[in-house]
Amino acid sequence: MATRTQARESVIGLLYAYDLGNEGIVKFVDEILEDKKIRNQQKEFALKLFNGTVENIETIDNEIKAHLNQGTLEDIGSVEKSILRLAVYEILFESLQKAIVINEAIELSKRLASDGAPKFVNGLLDKIVKA
């Protein structure tokens, strides 16, 4: 059975594809999650995260932009942006503990993103939580 971390990792992959302009991916989310063996409760969790993030992407992006010290949203790598969008969605719209959300985002950025990503993700999410 897949874990919540694996579900989040799949959502990040979906958000990455969506960010690169593959908005049609929304039609294939069920099949992609099934291929990754994300099923039952974890599939429901992943679908909620993906759909919630996409539906609220403008609010999420505005929150990220408001807390950037320098640069723009477009300067952030697609993987890092996908991790941030998912975490910000969870912080703003879900009732999970903020520390858990931030820790999960940091761990995922260590595995999926560039070397400087964990520190960047941690700093930005910390600012958002404290705002």
PDB file of C-alpha atoms in Angstrom:
ATOM      1  CA  MET A   1       0.000   0.000   0.000  1.00  0.00           C
ATOM      2  CA  ALA A   2       1.242   3.442  -0.898  1.00  0.00           C
ATOM      3  CA  THR A   3       2.121   5.954   1.790  1.00  0.00           C
ATOM      4  CA  ARG A   4       1.031   9.576   1.987  1.00  0.00           C
ATOM      5  CA  THR A   5       4.577  10.522   0.988  1.00  0.00           C
ATOM      6  CA  GLN A   6       4.272   8.423  -2.172  1.00  0.00           C
ATOM      7  CA  ALA A   7       0.882   9.988  -2.862  1.00  0.00           C
ATOM      8  CA  ARG A   8       2.385  13.478  -2.482  1.00  0.00           C
ATOM      9  CA  GLU A   9       5.296  12.521  -4.731  1.00  0.00           C
ATOM     10  CA  SER A  10       2.823  11.445  -7.417  1.00  0.00           C
ATOM     11  CA  VAL A  11       0.901  14.707  -7.019  1.00  0.00           C
ATOM     12  CA  ILE A  12       4.148  16.652  -7.468  1.00  0.00           C
ATOM     13  CA  GLY A  13       4.740  14.777 -10.734  1.00  0.00           C
ATOM     14  CA  LEU A  14       1.244  15.650 -11.894  1.00  0.00           C
ATOM     15  CA  LEU A  15       1.656  19.309 -10.900  1.00  0.00           C
ATOM     16  CA  TYR A  16       5.020  19.368 -12.692  1.00  0.00           C
ATOM     17  CA  ALA A  17       3.396  18.173 -15.925  1.00  0.00           C
ATOM     18  CA  TYR A  18       0.553  20.653 -15.429  1.00  0.00           C
ATOM     19  CA  ASP A  19       3.054  23.488 -14.908  1.00  0.00           C
ATOM     20  CA  LEU A  20       4.846  22.593 -18.127  1.00  0.00           C
ATOM     21  CA  GLY A  21       1.634  23.221 -20.045  1.00  0.00           C
ATOM     22  CA  ASN A  22       0.093  19.748 -20.036  1.00  0.00           C
ATOM     23  CA  GLU A  23      -3.228  20.904 -18.627  1.00  0.00           C
ATOM     24  CA  GLY A  24      -4.899  17.896 -20.276  1.00  0.00           C
ATOM     25  CA  ILE A  25      -3.248  15.729 -17.643  1.00  0.00           C
ATOM     26  CA  VAL A  26      -6.298  16.423 -15.468  1.00  0.00           C
ATOM     27  CA  LYS A  27      -8.196  13.851 -17.592  1.00  0.00           C
ATOM     28  CA  PHE A  28      -5.638  11.103 -16.868  1.00  0.00           C
ATOM     29  CA  VAL A  29      -5.002  11.584 -13.144  1.00  0.00           C
ATOM     30  CA  ASP A  30      -6.878   8.400 -12.156  1.00  0.00           C
ATOM     31  CA  GLU A  31      -4.908   6.265 -14.609  1.00  0.00           C
ATOM     32  CA  ILE A  32      -1.563   7.795 -13.627  1.00  0.00           C
ATOM     33  CA  LEU A  33      -2.203   7.216  -9.923  1.00  0.00           C
ATOM     34  CA  GLU A  34      -3.269   3.637 -10.659  1.00  0.00           C
ATOM     35  CA  ASP A  35      -0.044   3.061 -12.649  1.00  0.00           C
ATOM     36  CA  LYS A  36       1.933   4.282  -9.631  1.00  0.00           C
ATOM     37  CA  LYS A  37      -0.061   1.925  -7.381  1.00  0.00           C
ATOM     38  CA  ILE A  38      -1.644   4.806  -5.487  1.00  0.00           C
ATOM     39  CA  ARG A  39      -4.983   3.277  -4.502  1.00  0.00           C
ATOM     40  CA  ASN A  40      -7.909   3.488  -2.076  1.00  0.00           C
ATOM     41  CA  GLN A  41      -7.447   6.063   0.728  1.00  0.00           C
ATOM     42  CA  GLN A  42      -4.115   7.292  -0.646  1.00  0.00           C
ATOM     43  CA  LYS A  43      -5.670   7.757  -4.083  1.00  0.00           C
ATOM     44  CA  GLU A  44      -8.485   9.818  -2.552  1.00  0.00           C
ATOM     45  CA  PHE A  45      -5.844  11.820  -0.661  1.00  0.00           C
ATOM     46  CA  ALA A  46      -3.786  12.378  -3.842  1.00  0.00           C
ATOM     47  CA  LEU A  47      -6.845  13.378  -5.876  1.00  0.00           C
ATOM     48  CA  LYS A  48      -7.917  15.842  -3.188  1.00  0.00           C
ATOM     49  CA  LEU A  49      -4.429  17.385  -3.121  1.00  0.00           C
ATOM     50  CA  PHE A  50      -4.048  17.585  -6.901  1.00  0.00           C
ATOM     51  CA  ASN A  51      -7.545  18.918  -7.609  1.00  0.00           C
ATOM     52  CA  GLY A  52      -7.395  21.339  -4.676  1.00  0.00           C
ATOM     53  CA  THR A  53      -4.036  22.698  -5.799  1.00  0.00           C
ATOM     54  CA  VAL A  54      -5.137  23.153  -9.412  1.00  0.00           C
ATOM     55  CA  GLU A  55      -8.459  24.746  -8.385  1.00  0.00           C
ATOM     56  CA  ASN A  56      -6.682  27.205  -6.067  1.00  0.00           C
ATOM     57  CA  ILE A  57      -3.511  27.749  -8.085  1.00  0.00           C
ATOM     58  CA  GLU A  58      -3.990  31.517  -8.435  1.00  0.00           C
ATOM     59  CA  THR A  59      -4.353  31.998  -4.660  1.00  0.00           C
ATOM     60  CA  ILE A  60      -1.422  29.662  -4.031  1.00  0.00           C
ATOM     61  CA  ASP A  61       0.817  31.434  -6.560  1.00  0.00           C
ATOM     62  CA  ASN A  62      -0.077  34.826  -5.084  1.00  0.00           C
ATOM     63  CA  GLU A  63       0.883  33.569  -1.626  1.00  0.00           C
ATOM     64  CA  ILE A  64       4.232  32.309  -2.939  1.00  0.00           C
ATOM     65  CA  LYS A  65       4.882  35.587  -4.808  1.00  0.00           C
ATOM     66  CA  ALA A  66       4.081  37.623  -1.696  1.00  0.00           C
ATOM     67  CA  HIS A  67       6.829  35.855   0.255  1.00  0.00           C
ATOM     68  CA  LEU A  68       9.618  35.744  -2.336  1.00  0.00           C
ATOM     69  CA  ASN A  69      12.596  37.871  -1.321  1.00  0.00           C
ATOM     70  CA  GLN A  70      13.870  38.154  -4.852  1.00  0.00           C
ATOM     71  CA  GLY A  71      13.007  36.952  -8.299  1.00  0.00           C
ATOM     72  CA  THR A  72       9.628  35.909  -9.616  1.00  0.00           C
ATOM     73  CA  LEU A  73       7.536  32.773  -9.598  1.00  0.00           C
ATOM     74  CA  GLU A  74       8.821  32.073 -13.110  1.00  0.00           C
ATOM     75  CA  ASP A  75      12.405  31.983 -11.750  1.00  0.00           C
ATOM     76  CA  ILE A  76      11.580  28.980  -9.563  1.00  0.00           C
ATOM     77  CA  GLY A  77      12.282  25.581 -11.125  1.00  0.00           C
ATOM     78  CA  SER A  78       9.224  23.547 -12.088  1.00  0.00           C
ATOM     79  CA  VAL A  79       9.910  20.764  -9.572  1.00  0.00           C
ATOM     80  CA  GLU A  80      10.475  23.228  -6.729  1.00  0.00           C
ATOM     81  CA  LYS A  81       7.377  25.188  -7.794  1.00  0.00           C
ATOM     82  CA  SER A  82       5.290  22.004  -7.770  1.00  0.00           C
ATOM     83  CA  ILE A  83       6.537  21.104  -4.273  1.00  0.00           C
ATOM     84  CA  LEU A  84       5.791  24.620  -3.037  1.00  0.00           C
ATOM     85  CA  ARG A  85       2.347  24.727  -4.615  1.00  0.00           C
ATOM     86  CA  LEU A  86       1.371  21.444  -2.983  1.00  0.00           C
ATOM     87  CA  ALA A  87       2.697  22.498   0.419  1.00  0.00           C
ATOM     88  CA  VAL A  88       1.066  25.931   0.255  1.00  0.00           C
ATOM     89  CA  TYR A  89      -2.221  24.284  -0.684  1.00  0.00           C
ATOM     90  CA  GLU A  90      -1.957  22.037   2.369  1.00  0.00           C
ATOM     91  CA  ILE A  91      -1.019  24.982   4.613  1.00  0.00           C
ATOM     92  CA  LEU A  92      -3.870  27.202   3.409  1.00  0.00           C
ATOM     93  CA  PHE A  93      -6.666  24.715   2.776  1.00  0.00           C
ATOM     94  CA  GLU A  94      -6.065  21.539   4.770  1.00  0.00           C
ATOM     95  CA  SER A  95      -6.145  20.979   8.516  1.00  0.00           C
ATOM     96  CA  LEU A  96      -2.794  19.197   8.744  1.00  0.00           C
ATOM     97  CA  GLN A  97      -0.141  20.346  11.172  1.00  0.00           C
ATOM     98  CA  LYS A  98       2.009  22.979   9.459  1.00  0.00           C
ATOM     99  CA  ALA A  99       5.266  21.445  10.741  1.00  0.00           C
ATOM    100  CA  ILE A 100       4.377  18.114   9.129  1.00  0.00           C
ATOM    101  CA  VAL A 101       3.568  19.794   5.816  1.00  0.00           C
ATOM    102  CA  ILE A 102       6.853  21.729   5.840  1.00  0.00           C
ATOM    103  CA  ASN A 103       8.901  18.668   6.816  1.00  0.00           C
ATOM    104  CA  GLU A 104       7.286  16.592   4.075  1.00  0.00           C
ATOM    105  CA  ALA A 105       8.002  19.328   1.490  1.00  0.00           C
ATOM    106  CA  ILE A 106      11.645  19.529   2.607  1.00  0.00           C
ATOM    107  CA  GLU A 107      12.082  15.755   2.394  1.00  0.00           C
ATOM    108  CA  LEU A 108      10.486  15.640  -1.057  1.00  0.00           C
ATOM    109  CA  SER A 109      12.690  18.501  -2.252  1.00  0.00           C
ATOM    110  CA  LYS A 110      15.781  16.604  -1.037  1.00  0.00           C
ATOM    111  CA  ARG A 111      14.753  13.655  -3.198  1.00  0.00           C
ATOM    112  CA  LEU A 112      13.306  15.364  -6.241  1.00  0.00           C
ATOM    113  CA  ALA A 113      14.780  18.833  -6.633  1.00  0.00           C
ATOM    114  CA  SER A 114      18.089  20.692  -6.862  1.00  0.00           C
ATOM    115  CA  ASP A 115      20.656  20.871  -4.052  1.00  0.00           C
ATOM    116  CA  GLY A 116      19.559  24.293  -2.811  1.00  0.00           C
ATOM    117  CA  ALA A 117      15.860  23.438  -2.916  1.00  0.00           C
ATOM    118  CA  PRO A 118      15.385  22.122   0.648  1.00  0.00           C
ATOM    119  CA  LYS A 119      16.687  25.331   2.212  1.00  0.00           C
ATOM    120  CA  PHE A 120      14.675  27.505  -0.195  1.00  0.00           C
ATOM    121  CA  VAL A 121      11.466  25.495   0.344  1.00  0.00           C
ATOM    122  CA  ASN A 122      11.921  25.555   4.117  1.00  0.00           C
ATOM    123  CA  GLY A 123      12.534  29.311   4.215  1.00  0.00           C
ATOM    124  CA  LEU A 124       9.602  30.217   1.997  1.00  0.00           C
ATOM    125  CA  LEU A 125       7.109  27.906   3.715  1.00  0.00           C
ATOM    126  CA  ASP A 126       8.256  29.126   7.121  1.00  0.00           C
ATOM    127  CA  LYS A 127       7.508  32.729   6.055  1.00  0.00           C
ATOM    128  CA  ILE A 128       4.067  31.732   4.794  1.00  0.00           C
ATOM    129  CA  VAL A 129       3.188  29.921   8.032  1.00  0.00           C
ATOM    130  CA  LYS A 130       4.334  32.865  10.160  1.00  0.00           C
ATOM    131  CA  ALA A 131       2.495  35.473   8.066  1.00  0.00           C
TER     132      ALA A 131
END
